[in-house]
Coordinates of C-alpha atoms in Angstrom, one line a residue:
M960 CA 61.4 149.4 166.1
G961 CA 60.6 153.5 166.3
L962 CA 62.1 155.5 163.6
F963 CA 63.8 152.2 162.1
I964 CA 60.9 150.4 161.7
R965 CA 60.7 148.6 158.3
K966 CA 58.2 147.2 155.8
S967 CA 57.3 143.5 155.9
I968 CA 59.7 142.2 152.7
E969 CA 57.7 139.1 152.8
T970 CA 54.7 141.1 151.8
L971 CA 56.3 142.9 148.9
Q972 CA 57.8 139.6 147.7
A973 CA 54.6 138.1 147.6
E974 CA 53.3 140.8 145.3
A975 CA 56.0 140.5 143.2
Q976 CA 55.4 136.7 142.6
Q977 CA 51.6 137.2 141.9
S978 CA 50.4 136.3 138.4
G979 CA 47.5 137.0 136.5
S980 CA 46.3 139.9 133.8
K981 CA 46.6 143.0 136.7
T982 CA 50.5 141.8 137.4
L983 CA 53.8 142.4 135.8
K984 CA 55.0 140.1 133.0
R985 CA 58.4 139.0 133.2
V986 CA 59.0 139.3 129.3
L987 CA 62.3 141.5 129.2
G988 CA 65.8 139.3 128.2
P989 CA 69.1 141.3 128.2
V990 CA 68.8 143.1 124.8
S991 CA 65.4 144.6 126.3
L992 CA 67.0 145.6 129.2
V993 CA 70.2 147.3 127.4
A994 CA 67.3 148.9 124.9
L995 CA 65.7 150.5 127.6
G996 CA 68.8 151.3 129.7
V997 CA 70.0 153.4 126.6
G998 CA 66.8 154.8 126.1
V999 CA 66.5 156.0 130.1
I1000 CA 70.0 157.1 130.3
I1001 CA 70.2 159.5 127.3
G1002 CA 68.5 162.1 128.4
A1003 CA 68.8 166.0 128.8
G1004 CA 72.3 165.9 130.7
L1005 CA 74.2 165.4 127.4
F1006 CA 72.3 168.4 125.7
S1007 CA 71.9 170.6 128.4
I1008 CA 74.9 171.1 130.9
T1009 CA 78.1 169.4 128.8
G1010 CA 78.8 172.8 127.3
T1011 CA 78.9 174.6 130.7
V1012 CA 81.0 172.0 132.3
A1013 CA 83.7 172.1 129.7
S1014 CA 83.9 175.7 129.5
E1015 CA 84.1 176.0 133.5
Y1016 CA 85.7 173.5 134.6
T1017 CA 87.5 170.4 132.5
G1018 CA 88.1 171.7 128.9
P1019 CA 88.1 169.1 126.3
A1020 CA 89.0 166.8 129.2
I1021 CA 85.6 166.3 130.1
T1022 CA 85.6 163.1 128.2
L1023 CA 87.8 161.9 131.4
S1024 CA 84.8 163.5 133.7
F1025 CA 82.3 161.2 131.8
I1026 CA 84.6 158.3 132.6
V1027 CA 85.1 159.0 136.3
A1028 CA 80.8 159.4 136.7
A1029 CA 80.3 156.1 134.3
I1030 CA 82.8 154.5 137.2
G1031 CA 80.5 155.4 140.0
C1032 CA 77.3 154.7 138.1
C1033 CA 78.8 150.9 137.6
F1034 CA 79.2 150.5 141.5
A1035 CA 75.8 152.3 142.4
G1036 CA 74.4 150.2 139.4
L1037 CA 75.7 146.7 140.6
C1038 CA 74.1 147.6 144.7
Y1039 CA 70.6 148.7 142.8
A1040 CA 70.7 145.4 141.1
E1041 CA 71.0 143.6 144.3
F1042 CA 67.7 145.6 146.2
A1043 CA 65.9 144.9 142.8
S1044 CA 66.5 141.2 143.2
M1045 CA 65.4 141.1 146.7
I1046 CA 62.6 143.6 146.0
P1047 CA 61.5 142.6 142.5
V1048 CA 58.6 145.1 142.3
A1049 CA 58.0 148.5 140.4
G1050 CA 59.9 150.6 143.0
S1051 CA 62.5 153.5 143.7
A1052 CA 65.1 153.9 146.6
Y1053 CA 62.4 154.9 149.0
T1054 CA 60.8 151.9 148.8
Y1055 CA 63.8 149.6 149.0
S1056 CA 65.2 151.4 152.1
Y1057 CA 62.2 151.3 153.8
A1058 CA 61.9 147.6 153.4
T1059 CA 65.5 147.1 154.2
M1060 CA 66.7 149.8 156.7
G1061 CA 63.8 151.6 158.1
E1062 CA 61.4 154.8 158.3
L1063 CA 63.9 157.7 159.0
I1064 CA 66.4 156.3 156.1
A1065 CA 63.4 155.9 153.8
W1066 CA 62.7 159.8 154.6
I1067 CA 66.1 161.0 154.0
I1068 CA 66.1 159.0 150.6
G1069 CA 62.6 160.0 149.5
W1070 CA 63.2 163.6 150.2
D1071 CA 66.5 163.4 148.5
L1072 CA 64.7 161.9 145.3
V1073 CA 62.1 164.7 145.3
L1074 CA 65.0 167.3 145.2
E1075 CA 66.5 165.2 142.5
Y1076 CA 63.5 165.4 140.2
T1077 CA 62.8 169.0 141.1
V1078 CA 65.9 170.3 139.8
A1079 CA 66.6 167.8 137.2
A1080 CA 63.0 169.1 135.6
T1081 CA 64.1 172.5 136.0
T1082 CA 67.2 172.2 134.4
V1083 CA 65.6 170.7 131.2
S1084 CA 63.0 173.0 131.0
I1085 CA 65.7 175.8 130.9
S1086 CA 67.7 173.8 128.1
W1087 CA 64.4 173.5 126.5
S1088 CA 64.0 177.2 126.5
R1089 CA 67.7 177.9 125.3
Y1090 CA 67.2 175.4 122.2
L1091 CA 64.2 177.0 121.3
V1092 CA 65.1 180.2 120.9
V1093 CA 68.2 179.1 118.8
F1094 CA 65.4 177.2 116.7
L1095 CA 63.1 180.4 116.4
Q1096 CA 66.0 182.5 115.1
G1097 CA 67.0 180.0 112.3
I1098 CA 63.5 180.7 111.3
G1099 CA 63.7 184.4 111.6
I1100 CA 62.0 184.8 114.6
E1101 CA 63.6 186.5 117.7
L1102 CA 62.0 185.8 121.3
P1103 CA 63.1 189.6 123.4
H1104 CA 65.8 188.1 125.8
A1105 CA 64.1 189.8 128.8
L1106 CA 61.6 186.9 128.6
S1107 CA 63.7 184.0 127.8
A1108 CA 66.4 184.2 130.7
C1109 CA 66.1 184.3 134.4
P1110 CA 67.9 187.9 136.3
W1111 CA 71.1 185.9 136.3
D1112 CA 71.4 185.5 132.8
G1113 CA 70.7 189.1 131.8
G1114 CA 67.0 188.5 131.5
I1115 CA 63.7 188.9 133.8
V1116 CA 62.3 185.6 133.6
N1117 CA 62.2 182.4 131.4
I1118 CA 59.0 182.5 130.5
P1119 CA 59.5 179.5 127.5
A1120 CA 61.2 177.4 130.6
M1121 CA 57.9 178.0 132.3
L1122 CA 55.2 177.6 129.6
I1123 CA 56.9 173.6 128.7
V1124 CA 56.9 172.9 132.8
V1125 CA 53.0 173.9 132.9
L1126 CA 52.4 171.9 129.5
M1127 CA 53.7 169.0 130.6
S1128 CA 52.3 169.0 134.1
L1129 CA 48.6 169.6 132.8
I1130 CA 49.5 166.7 130.3
L1131 CA 50.1 164.6 133.4
M1132 CA 47.4 165.8 135.7
R1133 CA 45.2 164.6 132.4
G1134 CA 46.6 161.0 133.1
I1135 CA 47.8 161.1 129.4
A1136 CA 50.8 158.6 129.1
G1137 CA 53.1 158.0 126.0
S1138 CA 52.5 154.9 124.2
S1139 CA 55.4 152.8 123.4
L1140 CA 55.6 153.6 120.0
F1141 CA 55.8 157.2 120.7
N1142 CA 58.5 156.2 123.7
G1143 CA 60.2 154.3 121.0
F1144 CA 60.4 157.0 118.5
I1145 CA 61.8 159.6 121.6
V1146 CA 64.7 156.9 122.2
F1147 CA 65.6 156.5 118.4
L1148 CA 65.7 160.7 118.0
K1149 CA 68.5 160.7 121.0
I1150 CA 70.2 158.2 119.6
G1151 CA 70.3 159.6 116.1
V1152 CA 70.8 162.8 117.0
I1153 CA 74.3 161.5 119.0
L1154 CA 75.3 159.7 115.8
V1155 CA 74.7 162.1 113.2
F1156 CA 76.4 165.1 115.4
V1157 CA 79.2 162.8 115.9
I1158 CA 79.9 161.3 112.1
L1159 CA 79.2 164.5 110.5
G1160 CA 81.2 166.5 112.6
W1161 CA 84.0 164.2 113.3
K1162 CA 85.7 165.9 110.1
F1163 CA 85.6 169.2 111.2
I1164 CA 87.6 168.3 114.5
Q1165 CA 90.6 170.7 114.9
A1166 CA 93.1 169.5 116.6
E1167 CA 94.5 172.7 118.1
N1168 CA 91.2 172.8 120.0
Y1169 CA 92.3 170.1 122.1
V1170 CA 95.3 172.1 123.3
P1171 CA 96.0 171.5 126.4
Y1172 CA 93.9 168.8 126.8
I1173 CA 93.6 169.3 130.7
P1174 CA 93.8 173.3 130.7
E1175 CA 96.1 174.3 133.8
N1176 CA 94.3 175.0 137.0
T1177 CA 93.4 178.2 137.9
G1178 CA 94.5 178.7 141.2
K1179 CA 90.6 177.4 142.5
L1180 CA 89.6 174.0 143.1
G1181 CA 87.6 172.7 140.8
E1182 CA 88.4 175.3 138.1
F1183 CA 90.3 172.9 135.7
G1184 CA 93.3 170.9 136.5
I1185 CA 92.6 167.4 137.7
S1186 CA 90.4 168.7 140.7
G1187 CA 88.1 170.4 137.5
I1188 CA 87.9 166.8 136.1
L1189 CA 86.5 165.5 139.1
R1190 CA 84.3 168.4 139.7
G1191 CA 83.4 168.1 136.0
A1192 CA 82.7 164.3 136.7
A1193 CA 80.4 165.4 139.2
I1194 CA 78.3 167.7 137.3
V1195 CA 77.9 165.8 134.3
F1196 CA 76.8 162.5 136.8
F1197 CA 73.4 164.1 135.8
A1198 CA 73.4 162.7 132.3
F1199 CA 73.3 159.1 133.8
L1200 CA 70.4 160.2 135.8
G1201 CA 67.7 157.2 135.1
F1202 CA 69.9 154.7 135.1
D1203 CA 68.7 152.9 138.1
A1204 CA 65.1 152.9 136.3
V1205 CA 66.6 149.9 134.7
S1206 CA 66.9 147.9 138.1
T1207 CA 63.3 149.0 139.1
A1208 CA 62.4 146.4 135.9
A1209 CA 63.5 143.5 138.0
Q1210 CA 60.0 142.1 138.1
E1211 CA 59.2 141.9 134.5
T1212 CA 62.7 140.3 133.9
R1213 CA 63.1 137.0 132.6
N1214 CA 66.0 135.3 135.1
P1215 CA 67.1 138.9 136.8
Q1216 CA 70.1 137.2 138.4
R1217 CA 71.7 136.8 134.7
N1218 CA 70.0 139.4 133.0
M1219 CA 69.9 142.4 135.6
P1220 CA 73.4 143.0 135.4
I1221 CA 73.9 142.5 131.7
G1222 CA 71.1 145.4 131.2
I1223 CA 72.7 148.0 134.0
L1224 CA 76.4 147.2 133.2
V1225 CA 76.1 146.8 129.1
S1226 CA 73.8 150.1 128.8
L1227 CA 76.1 152.2 131.0
L1228 CA 79.0 151.1 128.6
V1229 CA 77.0 151.9 125.7
C1230 CA 76.0 155.6 126.9
T1231 CA 79.6 156.3 128.2
I1232 CA 81.0 155.3 124.7
L1233 CA 78.3 157.7 123.1
Y1234 CA 79.0 160.4 125.7
I1235 CA 82.8 160.4 125.3
L1236 CA 82.3 160.6 121.5
F1237 CA 80.0 163.5 121.9
A1238 CA 81.9 165.6 123.9
H1239 CA 85.2 164.5 121.8
V1240 CA 83.7 166.4 118.8
M1241 CA 81.9 168.7 120.6
T1242 CA 85.2 170.1 121.9
G1243 CA 87.1 169.1 118.6
V1244 CA 84.7 171.2 116.3
A1245 CA 84.5 174.5 118.8
H1246 CA 87.2 175.9 121.5
Y1247 CA 86.0 174.7 124.9
T1248 CA 85.7 178.4 125.4
E1249 CA 83.0 179.0 123.0
F1250 CA 80.1 177.4 125.6
K1251 CA 80.7 179.9 128.0
G1252 CA 77.7 181.9 129.3
Q1253 CA 74.4 181.0 128.7
E1254 CA 75.3 179.5 125.3
G1255 CA 76.4 176.7 127.0
I1256 CA 73.2 175.1 128.1
A1257 CA 72.7 174.5 124.3
P1258 CA 76.0 172.8 123.3
V1259 CA 74.9 171.0 120.4
A1260 CA 73.7 174.5 118.6
V1261 CA 77.1 175.7 119.5
A1262 CA 79.0 173.3 118.1
I1263 CA 77.5 172.8 115.1
E1264 CA 77.6 176.5 114.0
H1265 CA 81.4 175.5 113.6
M1266 CA 81.0 172.9 111.6
G1267 CA 82.0 174.5 108.0
S1268 CA 84.8 176.5 106.3
T1269 CA 85.9 179.6 105.2
N1270 CA 85.6 180.6 101.6
A1271 CA 87.6 182.5 99.1
A1272 CA 86.0 185.9 100.3
G1273 CA 87.0 185.1 104.3
V1274 CA 83.5 184.2 105.3
F1275 CA 82.5 181.5 107.2
V1276 CA 80.1 178.8 105.7
Q1277 CA 78.2 176.6 107.7
A1278 CA 78.4 172.9 106.2
Y1279 CA 75.2 171.7 106.9
P1280 CA 73.0 174.8 107.3
W1281 CA 70.0 172.3 107.8
L1282 CA 71.3 170.2 110.6
N1283 CA 71.0 172.5 113.1
K1284 CA 67.3 173.1 113.2
A1285 CA 66.9 169.1 112.3
I1286 CA 69.1 168.6 115.5
I1287 CA 67.3 171.1 117.4
L1288 CA 63.6 169.9 116.7
A1289 CA 64.6 166.5 117.5
I1290 CA 66.0 167.6 120.8
L1291 CA 63.2 169.8 121.7
F1292 CA 60.7 166.5 121.3
G1293 CA 63.1 164.4 123.0
Y1294 CA 63.2 167.2 126.2
C1295 CA 59.2 167.0 126.5
S1296 CA 59.6 163.3 127.2
V1297 CA 62.3 163.8 129.9
I1298 CA 60.6 166.8 131.5
M1299 CA 57.5 164.9 131.6
V1300 CA 59.1 161.9 133.2
T1301 CA 60.8 163.7 135.9
L1302 CA 57.5 165.7 136.6
L1303 CA 56.2 162.1 137.2
G1304 CA 58.8 161.0 139.2
Q1305 CA 58.2 163.9 141.8
S1306 CA 54.7 162.8 142.0
R1307 CA 54.8 159.3 142.2
V1308 CA 57.4 159.9 145.1
F1309 CA 55.4 162.4 147.1
L1310 CA 52.1 160.0 146.4
S1311 CA 54.3 156.9 147.9
M1312 CA 55.6 159.1 150.9
S1313 CA 51.8 160.1 151.8
H1314 CA 50.3 156.5 151.4
D1315 CA 52.7 155.5 154.1
G1316 CA 51.4 158.6 156.3
L1317 CA 54.4 160.5 156.1
L1318 CA 53.2 163.5 154.0
P1319 CA 49.5 164.7 154.5
P1320 CA 46.6 162.6 152.5
F1321 CA 46.0 165.2 150.6
F1322 CA 49.0 164.3 148.5
S1323 CA 47.9 161.0 147.8
R1324 CA 44.3 161.5 146.5
I1325 CA 43.5 160.6 143.3
N1326 CA 41.1 162.5 140.9
E1327 CA 38.4 160.3 140.1
R1328 CA 38.0 161.5 136.5
F1329 CA 41.6 161.4 135.7
R1330 CA 42.9 159.1 137.8
T1331 CA 45.9 160.8 138.8
P1332 CA 47.4 162.6 141.7
V1333 CA 46.7 166.1 140.4
H1334 CA 47.3 167.7 144.3
S1335 CA 50.9 166.6 144.2
N1336 CA 51.2 167.6 140.0
F1337 CA 49.9 170.9 140.5
L1338 CA 52.1 171.5 143.1
F1339 CA 55.4 170.7 141.4
M1340 CA 54.1 172.2 138.3
I1341 CA 53.8 175.7 140.4
V1342 CA 57.6 175.0 142.2
V1343 CA 59.2 174.1 138.8
S1344 CA 57.8 176.3 136.6
L1345 CA 59.2 179.3 139.3
L1346 CA 62.7 177.9 139.6
A1347 CA 62.8 177.3 135.7
G1348 CA 61.7 181.1 135.4
F1349 CA 63.7 182.6 137.7
V1350 CA 66.8 180.2 138.4
P1351 CA 70.3 179.7 136.4
A1352 CA 70.5 176.3 134.4
Q1353 CA 73.8 175.7 136.2
V1354 CA 72.8 175.8 139.7
A1355 CA 70.1 173.4 138.9
G1356 CA 72.4 171.1 137.1
E1357 CA 74.9 171.2 139.8
M1358 CA 71.6 170.5 142.7
T1359 CA 70.6 167.4 140.2
S1360 CA 74.5 165.9 140.7
I1361 CA 74.3 166.3 144.1
G1362 CA 71.1 164.8 145.4
T1363 CA 71.6 161.8 143.0
L1364 CA 75.0 161.4 144.5
L1365 CA 73.6 161.1 147.7
A1366 CA 70.8 158.8 147.0
F1367 CA 73.4 156.4 145.1
T1368 CA 76.0 156.7 148.7
L1369 CA 72.9 155.6 150.3
V1370 CA 72.1 153.0 148.3
C1371 CA 75.3 151.9 148.3
A1372 CA 76.1 151.6 151.7
A1373 CA 72.3 149.6 152.2
V1374 CA 73.8 146.7 150.6
L1375 CA 76.8 146.7 153.4
I1376 CA 73.9 147.1 156.3
V1377 CA 71.4 144.3 154.8
R1378 CA 74.2 142.1 154.3
K1379 CA 74.5 142.0 158.1
T1380 CA 71.2 142.6 159.2
M1381 CA 69.1 140.6 156.5
P1382 CA 71.8 137.8 155.1
N1383 CA 68.9 135.1 154.5
V1384 CA 66.4 137.1 152.4
H1385 CA 66.6 135.5 149.3
R1386 CA 68.2 137.4 146.5
T1387 CA 68.2 136.2 142.7
F1388 CA 71.1 138.6 142.2
K1389 CA 74.0 139.6 144.6
T1390 CA 76.5 142.9 144.4
P1391 CA 80.1 140.9 143.6
F1392 CA 83.1 141.8 145.6
V1393 CA 81.3 142.9 148.7
P1394 CA 82.4 145.2 150.6
F1395 CA 84.6 146.1 147.5
V1396 CA 82.2 147.3 145.4
P1397 CA 79.7 149.3 147.7
I1398 CA 82.6 150.7 149.7
M1399 CA 84.2 151.8 146.3
G1400 CA 80.8 153.2 145.1
I1401 CA 80.3 155.3 148.3
L1402 CA 84.0 156.6 147.8
T1403 CA 83.5 157.6 144.3
C1404 CA 80.2 158.9 144.6
L1405 CA 81.5 161.3 147.8
C1406 CA 84.6 162.3 146.0
M1407 CA 82.6 163.5 143.2
M1408 CA 80.3 165.0 145.7
C1409 CA 83.3 167.0 147.6
F1410 CA 84.2 168.5 144.2
L1411 CA 80.9 170.1 143.6
P1412 CA 80.8 173.9 144.1
A1413 CA 80.4 174.5 147.8
D1414 CA 77.0 176.8 147.5
T1415 CA 75.5 173.4 146.0
W1416 CA 76.4 172.0 149.3
I1417 CA 74.6 174.6 151.1
R1418 CA 71.7 174.4 149.2
L1419 CA 72.0 170.4 149.9
V1420 CA 72.1 170.8 153.4
L1421 CA 69.5 173.5 153.6
W1422 CA 67.2 171.4 151.8
M1423 CA 67.7 168.3 154.0
L1424 CA 67.0 170.4 157.2
I1425 CA 63.6 171.8 156.1
G1426 CA 62.8 167.5 155.2
L1427 CA 64.0 166.6 158.8
D1428 CA 61.4 169.6 159.9
V1429 CA 58.6 168.0 158.2
Y1430 CA 59.4 164.2 159.2
A1431 CA 59.8 165.9 162.9
S1432 CA 56.9 167.7 163.1
Y1433 CA 54.3 165.4 160.7
G1434 CA 55.7 162.0 159.4
R1435 CA 56.8 160.6 162.6
K1436 CA 53.6 161.3 164.4
Y1437 CA 50.8 160.2 161.6
S1438 CA 53.2 157.1 159.8
K1439 CA 50.7 154.2 159.0
L1440 CA 53.3 151.5 160.6
E1441 CA 53.2 153.3 164.3
P1442 CA 50.3 156.0 164.4
G1443 CA 49.7 158.2 167.0
Q1444 CA 52.7 157.8 169.0
A1445 CA 53.9 160.9 170.7
H1446 CA 57.4 159.2 171.4
R1447 CA 59.0 157.0 169.1
K1448 CA 62.5 154.7 169.7
G1449 CA 64.8 156.8 167.6
D1450 CA 64.2 159.9 168.5
I1451 CA 67.1 160.7 169.9
V1452 CA 68.7 160.0 166.5
L1453 CA 66.2 162.0 164.7
N1454 CA 67.7 165.2 167.0
I1455 CA 71.5 164.2 166.7
L1456 CA 70.8 164.3 163.2
G1457 CA 69.1 167.9 162.9
L1458 CA 72.3 169.1 165.4
A1459 CA 74.9 167.7 162.8
L1460 CA 72.9 169.0 159.9
S1461 CA 73.2 172.3 161.4
V1462 CA 76.7 172.1 162.1
L1463 CA 77.2 171.2 158.8
C1464 CA 75.2 174.2 157.5
I1465 CA 77.7 176.5 159.3
I1466 CA 80.8 174.7 158.1
T1467 CA 79.2 174.6 154.2
G1468 CA 78.5 178.3 154.6
L1469 CA 82.1 179.2 155.7
W1470 CA 83.4 176.8 153.2
H1471 CA 81.5 179.0 150.4
Q1472 CA 82.5 182.4 151.7
Q1473 CA 86.3 181.4 151.6
T1474 CA 86.1 180.0 148.2
V1475 CA 84.2 183.0 147.0
G1476 CA 86.3 185.7 149.2
W1477 CA 85.2 187.4 152.4
D1478 CA 84.4 190.5 150.1
A1479 CA 81.9 188.8 147.8
D1480 CA 78.2 188.8 148.6
K1481 CA 77.4 187.3 151.8
T1482 CA 73.8 186.1 151.4
L1483 CA 74.3 182.3 151.3
L1484 CA 76.4 182.6 154.5
T1485 CA 73.8 184.6 156.0
I1486 CA 70.8 181.9 155.4
S1487 CA 73.4 179.2 156.5
F1488 CA 74.1 180.9 159.8
I1489 CA 69.8 181.8 160.2
F1490 CA 68.8 178.3 159.6
A1491 CA 72.1 176.9 161.5
F1492 CA 71.5 178.3 164.7
T1493 CA 67.4 178.5 164.8
H1494 CA 67.8 174.6 164.2
C1495 CA 70.2 174.0 166.8
A1496 CA 67.8 176.0 169.1
Y1497 CA 64.7 173.8 167.6
Y1498 CA 66.5 170.6 168.0
M1499 CA 67.9 171.2 171.5
L1500 CA 64.5 172.4 172.4
R1501 CA 62.9 168.7 171.5
V1502 CA 66.0 167.0 173.2
W1503 CA 65.2 168.9 176.5
K1504 CA 61.5 168.2 176.1
Q1505 CA 61.7 164.8 175.5
S1506 CA 63.6 164.1 178.4
K1507 CA 61.7 166.3 180.9
E1508 CA 58.6 163.7 179.7
I1509 CA 60.7 161.0 179.9
K1510 CA 62.2 161.1 183.5
P1511 CA 58.7 160.9 185.2
L1512 CA 58.1 157.5 183.5
E1513 CA 61.5 156.5 184.9

């Protein structure tokens, strides 16, 4: 099978059907799945990037962006549910694709998931730092701006963001996992924050803040207007990160054919309603321009400061001076669990890929004392902490969205593929209205990707090129399904994909420069050209070498 060799679904299904004390119990019903979905979906995205999106791209119409993003999630969620029923084990898109579409596609999705978790942890950590600064200011402690913001935000290094990453990583290395009681408490805090914010803030909404509801486009694609709503949808997609975790609970679900779609769709509906209410109140109590700059990464704090009235002396008095501290403290605790889960996800993806031989065995070694993959944890502790210390939150949030959208696009496409290639594999749930649903999922996700900033595309293409290099130089040689083979069927596809990404690197570089202006900084354009030409040469050399080696055999 070469680069498209697949794992045996029969083996995975046999594992799912095992019973005993060491297997997962099917105890989750529809209510439990909805609760799980709401708890997973309501994460840091809502409390971190919504202010920036409203001020930069959508204005009050951020509510429409949430609706568009939810539609894309709905289509993708139905496709995830089918894979969860085909392979009802605790896995991810990487596992699903390895069993259905082959090794090369699995590598692409796995590498993309690493990007998704990395930038998600970075974004949340930066937002956590900003909320911490606001909280400490409320109790009279002022952190130096130079040590609590990255260079692009006027500081030197964001130390609080780096420290929280290190702390959560050390906890993971020691194997300490939150109990169900703790996790339930965190979910309660997240939902409670939204409800309290909406209920108390509703009466302070000022209608003039909604005028105009859809600000006029500035003349640039994605800056307000309809294109701004679509760009906003692509970015706030980050707020729905994690809903696919519901589909991975298929092995623990009673009657997954009925309960899985209920869990996915109802939890998405509940969260979408909460998100719309949150955004409506947020942009109602404070004008969307108030969230511009670094303040936008902590929109709840900004909005609460505008809840109040002006007294007879003309001084603005906050109605709930205690509310800001209480809600921000709850958000800080909630963020800790989100950071930990994203760091955990990174290490588990690396662990799975290493077990399959696609990455060095170093990353799948388990520490005998703590029983955790400390090498993977340590690697991501260093990488994410550096990113959190020196990268702006807006850049990281956009990268999270494009990584998630790419993964969802591939999963939707995978449903179309497996319906043709594996029609007889037993499924307890089938995506309805195929091919309409997966095609709409692909189109919706691709549409949102197209409206993301051009520099986000450059970074995605660069990341995928780096991943392809790792697979071409290591993974394809040491794969445990076909180990020790110098040549594998499908190598030509790998080379063509490398060349195609190189060309795309040039296109995205030119697109970005055209967007920002040819007089602007050309660093990204230069990097994209260097990557493109070096990789074109590399993959053309691979094609030439392989053709020379194959001809004598013929």
